[in-house]
């Protein structure tokens, strides 16, 4: 693929966008179609944090719970163990702890956070969003919303927050991906149940 044009984005819609934000227009040799890709320069991850529940569930335990063969699980997935949330833990609890660890790791004042985006498909409630619960728990004065896109939810949440930062509508965004998959997995599906655990990861 050969790049043919490199031009700055127009500033009429997002006047605060970084000057380094560019659109690359290239032509695919396979199809001959023009393709446009955007580079969001000036957006960076400054801190990360993660949290997994204490309960460790081994393949042998799943064999007892679901009737799965522990050797079959390891041979086909490479997974030896996964974490399950305790009964009193909701998705927001995992997200809050991951966020706190990210804030501590980067020595970041929570008052600097001006956007919260959570990627999850196991929210505490349909409304309010899990992001709102995180926002309240951390004492943040920031817009907050969820993104639901199954396994790719965190990627979409990160891309969404990056757009806010790149356009100058956010200076420091908190992005979290968290799920309690053990609550929704079908225990009768022996090929799927062993694949998922619970946890959360956060980036700033």
GROMACS .gro file of N, CA and C in nm, residues 5-76:
model
  216
    5UNK      N    1  -0.115   1.085  -0.056
    5UNK     CA    2  -0.145   1.220  -0.010
    5UNK      C    3  -0.131   1.224   0.142
    6UNK      N    4  -0.076   1.332   0.195
    6UNK     CA    5  -0.069   1.353   0.339
    6UNK      C    6  -0.110   1.496   0.364
    7UNK      N    7  -0.224   1.517   0.430
    7UNK     CA    8  -0.277   1.651   0.446
    7UNK      C    9  -0.330   1.673   0.587
    8UNK      N   10  -0.318   1.794   0.642
    8UNK     CA   11  -0.371   1.821   0.776
    8UNK      C   12  -0.523   1.822   0.775
    9UNK      N   13  -0.581   1.783   0.888
    9UNK     CA   14  -0.726   1.787   0.901
    9UNK      C   15  -0.774   1.931   0.907
   10UNK      N   16  -0.893   1.953   0.859
   10UNK     CA   17  -0.952   2.086   0.872
   10UNK      C   18  -0.978   2.119   1.017
   11UNK      N   19  -0.965   2.245   1.053
   11UNK     CA   20  -0.983   2.288   1.191
   11UNK      C   21  -1.120   2.353   1.213
   12UNK      N   22  -1.206   2.349   1.113
   12UNK     CA   23  -1.334   2.420   1.125
   12UNK      C   24  -1.427   2.353   1.225
   13UNK      N   25  -1.425   2.217   1.232
   13UNK     CA   26  -1.516   2.147   1.322
   13UNK      C   27  -1.456   2.136   1.461
   14UNK      N   28  -1.328   2.100   1.469
   14UNK     CA   29  -1.260   2.084   1.596
   14UNK      C   30  -1.141   2.178   1.601
   15UNK      N   31  -1.163   2.307   1.628
   15UNK     CA   32  -1.055   2.405   1.623
   15UNK      C   33  -0.944   2.379   1.724
   16UNK      N   34  -0.972   2.301   1.830
   16UNK     CA   35  -0.870   2.276   1.931
   16UNK      C   36  -0.790   2.149   1.903
   17UNK      N   37  -0.817   2.086   1.791
   17UNK     CA   38  -0.746   1.963   1.760
   17UNK      C   39  -0.597   1.988   1.743
   18UNK      N   40  -0.517   1.887   1.777
   18UNK     CA   41  -0.371   1.901   1.768
   18UNK      C   42  -0.329   1.923   1.625
   19UNK      N   43  -0.229   2.010   1.607
   19UNK     CA   44  -0.182   2.042   1.473
   19UNK      C   45  -0.122   1.922   1.403
   20UNK      N   46  -0.079   1.823   1.481
   20UNK     CA   47  -0.015   1.706   1.423
   20UNK      C   48  -0.116   1.602   1.374
   21UNK      N   49  -0.244   1.625   1.397
   21UNK     CA   50  -0.348   1.532   1.356
   21UNK      C   51  -0.358   1.534   1.204
   22UNK      N   52  -0.335   1.420   1.139
   22UNK     CA   53  -0.332   1.417   0.993
   22UNK      C   54  -0.416   1.301   0.941
   23UNK      N   55  -0.454   1.314   0.815
   23UNK     CA   56  -0.522   1.206   0.745
   23UNK      C   57  -0.433   1.159   0.633
   24UNK      N   58  -0.408   1.030   0.627
   24UNK     CA   59  -0.327   0.972   0.522
   24UNK      C   60  -0.420   0.904   0.422
   25UNK      N   61  -0.411   0.942   0.296
   25UNK     CA   62  -0.492   0.882   0.191
   25UNK      C   63  -0.402   0.793   0.108
   26UNK      N   64  -0.437   0.665   0.098
   26UNK     CA   65  -0.355   0.570   0.025
   26UNK      C   66  -0.442   0.484  -0.065
   27UNK      N   67  -0.379   0.416  -0.157
   27UNK     CA   68  -0.449   0.331  -0.253
   27UNK      C   69  -0.409   0.187  -0.233
   28UNK      N   70  -0.507   0.099  -0.220
   28UNK     CA   71  -0.479  -0.043  -0.204
   28UNK      C   72  -0.445  -0.104  -0.339
   29UNK      N   73  -0.329  -0.170  -0.352
   29UNK     CA   74  -0.293  -0.232  -0.480
   29UNK      C   75  -0.385  -0.347  -0.515
   30UNK      N   76  -0.450  -0.407  -0.415
   30UNK     CA   77  -0.537  -0.521  -0.441
   30UNK      C   78  -0.670  -0.479  -0.502
   31UNK      N   79  -0.726  -0.367  -0.453
   31UNK     CA   80  -0.858  -0.325  -0.499
   31UNK      C   81  -0.857  -0.198  -0.581
   32UNK      N   82  -0.752  -0.118  -0.564
   32UNK     CA   83  -0.747   0.010  -0.633
   32UNK      C   84  -0.829   0.116  -0.564
   33UNK      N   85  -0.890   0.081  -0.448
   33UNK     CA   86  -0.974   0.177  -0.377
   33UNK      C   87  -0.889   0.270  -0.292
   34UNK      N   88  -0.938   0.392  -0.278
   34UNK     CA   89  -0.872   0.489  -0.192
   34UNK      C   90  -0.911   0.461  -0.047
   35UNK      N   91  -0.813   0.462   0.042
   35UNK     CA   92  -0.837   0.436   0.182
   35UNK      C   93  -0.783   0.552   0.265
   36UNK      N   94  -0.861   0.594   0.366
   36UNK     CA   95  -0.821   0.706   0.451
   36UNK      C   96  -0.799   0.655   0.593
   37UNK      N   97  -0.686   0.687   0.651
   37UNK     CA   98  -0.658   0.651   0.789
   37UNK      C   99  -0.615   0.775   0.864
   38UNK      N  100  -0.656   0.785   0.990
   38UNK     CA  101  -0.624   0.902   1.071
   38UNK      C  102  -0.519   0.866   1.175
   39UNK      N  103  -0.423   0.955   1.192
   39UNK     CA  104  -0.323   0.941   1.298
   39UNK      C  105  -0.351   1.047   1.404
   40UNK      N  106  -0.374   1.003   1.527
   40UNK     CA  107  -0.402   1.096   1.635
   40UNK      C  108  -0.275   1.114   1.718
   41UNK      N  109  -0.191   1.205   1.675
   41UNK     CA  110  -0.067   1.230   1.745
   41UNK      C  111  -0.093   1.321   1.864
   42UNK      N  112  -0.010   1.308   1.966
   42UNK     CA  113  -0.027   1.390   2.086
   42UNK      C  114  -0.116   1.327   2.190
   43UNK      N  115  -0.173   1.209   2.161
   43UNK     CA  116  -0.254   1.136   2.258
   43UNK      C  117  -0.168   1.021   2.311
   44UNK      N  118  -0.154   1.013   2.443
   44UNK     CA  119  -0.069   0.909   2.499
   44UNK      C  120  -0.127   0.852   2.627
   45UNK      N  121  -0.087   0.730   2.660
   45UNK     CA  122  -0.125   0.666   2.786
   45UNK      C  123  -0.018   0.702   2.888
   46UNK      N  124  -0.060   0.760   3.000
   46UNK     CA  125   0.036   0.805   3.101
   46UNK      C  126   0.038   0.715   3.224
   47UNK      N  127  -0.064   0.630   3.240
   47UNK     CA  128  -0.065   0.541   3.356
   47UNK      C  129  -0.163   0.426   3.333
   48UNK      N  130  -0.135   0.313   3.397
   48UNK     CA  131  -0.223   0.197   3.386
   48UNK      C  132  -0.245   0.134   3.523
   49UNK      N  133  -0.353   0.059   3.534
   49UNK     CA  134  -0.382  -0.014   3.657
   49UNK      C  135  -0.473  -0.131   3.626
   50UNK      N  136  -0.467  -0.235   3.705
   50UNK     CA  137  -0.552  -0.352   3.682
   50UNK      C  138  -0.592  -0.414   3.815
   51UNK      N  139  -0.700  -0.489   3.809
   51UNK     CA  140  -0.747  -0.558   3.929
   51UNK      C  141  -0.817  -0.687   3.888
   52UNK      N  142  -0.785  -0.795   3.960
   52UNK     CA  143  -0.857  -0.921   3.944
   52UNK      C  144  -0.902  -0.967   4.082
   53UNK      N  145  -1.017  -1.033   4.091
   53UNK     CA  146  -1.066  -1.080   4.220
   53UNK      C  147  -0.973  -1.184   4.282
   54UNK      N  148  -0.994  -1.209   4.410
   54UNK     CA  149  -0.907  -1.303   4.483
   54UNK      C  150  -0.931  -1.449   4.446
   55UNK      N  151  -1.054  -1.482   4.413
   55UNK     CA  152  -1.087  -1.623   4.391
   55UNK      C  153  -1.024  -1.676   4.263
   56UNK      N  154  -0.942  -1.778   4.275
   56UNK     CA  155  -0.879  -1.843   4.161
   56UNK      C  156  -0.955  -1.972   4.131
   57UNK      N  157  -0.997  -1.989   4.006
   57UNK     CA  158  -1.070  -2.108   3.965
   57UNK      C  159  -0.983  -2.187   3.868
   58UNK      N  160  -0.943  -2.304   3.909
   58UNK     CA  161  -0.855  -2.388   3.828
   58UNK      C  162  -0.936  -2.470   3.728
   59UNK      N  163  -0.866  -2.529   3.632
   59UNK     CA  164  -0.933  -2.617   3.537
   59UNK      C  165  -0.994  -2.738   3.607
   60UNK      N  166  -0.926  -2.786   3.710
   60UNK     CA  167  -0.979  -2.901   3.785
   60UNK      C  168  -1.111  -2.866   3.852
   61UNK      N  169  -1.121  -2.741   3.902
   61UNK     CA  170  -1.245  -2.698   3.966
   61UNK      C  171  -1.358  -2.686   3.864
   62UNK      N  172  -1.324  -2.638   3.745
   62UNK     CA  173  -1.426  -2.629   3.640
   62UNK      C  174  -1.473  -2.767   3.598
   63UNK      N  175  -1.382  -2.862   3.604
   63UNK     CA  176  -1.420  -2.999   3.571
   63UNK      C  177  -1.529  -3.047   3.666
   64UNK      N  178  -1.516  -3.009   3.793
   64UNK     CA  179  -1.618  -3.047   3.892
   64UNK      C  180  -1.746  -2.965   3.874
   65UNK      N  181  -1.730  -2.835   3.838
   65UNK     CA  182  -1.847  -2.748   3.826
   65UNK      C  183  -1.928  -2.775   3.701
   66UNK      N  184  -1.857  -2.784   3.587
   66UNK     CA  185  -1.925  -2.791   3.458
   66UNK      C  186  -1.911  -2.925   3.387
   67UNK      N  187  -1.829  -3.013   3.443
   67UNK     CA  188  -1.808  -3.140   3.375
   67UNK      C  189  -1.709  -3.130   3.261
   68UNK      N  190  -1.631  -3.020   3.258
   68UNK     CA  191  -1.530  -3.003   3.154
   68UNK      C  192  -1.409  -3.090   3.186
   69UNK      N  193  -1.339  -3.133   3.085
   69UNK     CA  194  -1.216  -3.207   3.104
   69UNK      C  195  -1.101  -3.108   3.119
   70UNK      N  196  -1.031  -3.111   3.234
   70UNK     CA  197  -0.926  -3.012   3.261
   70UNK      C  198  -0.813  -3.020   3.160
   71UNK      N  199  -0.777  -3.140   3.118
   71UNK     CA  200  -0.672  -3.155   3.018
   71UNK      C  201  -0.713  -3.098   2.884
   72UNK      N  202  -0.840  -3.116   2.849
   72UNK     CA  203  -0.892  -3.063   2.723
   72UNK      C  204  -0.883  -2.911   2.722
   73UNK      N  205  -0.917  -2.848   2.835
   73UNK     CA  206  -0.913  -2.702   2.844
   73UNK      C  207  -0.772  -2.650   2.822
   74UNK      N  208  -0.676  -2.707   2.895
   74UNK     CA  209  -0.538  -2.659   2.885
   74UNK      C  210  -0.481  -2.684   2.746
   75UNK      N  211  -0.509  -2.799   2.690
   75UNK     CA  212  -0.453  -2.834   2.560
   75UNK      C  213  -0.503  -2.742   2.450
   76UNK      N  214  -0.629  -2.703   2.456
   76UNK     CA  215  -0.688  -2.626   2.347
   76UNK      C  216  -0.686  -2.475   2.369
   0.00000   0.00000   0.00000
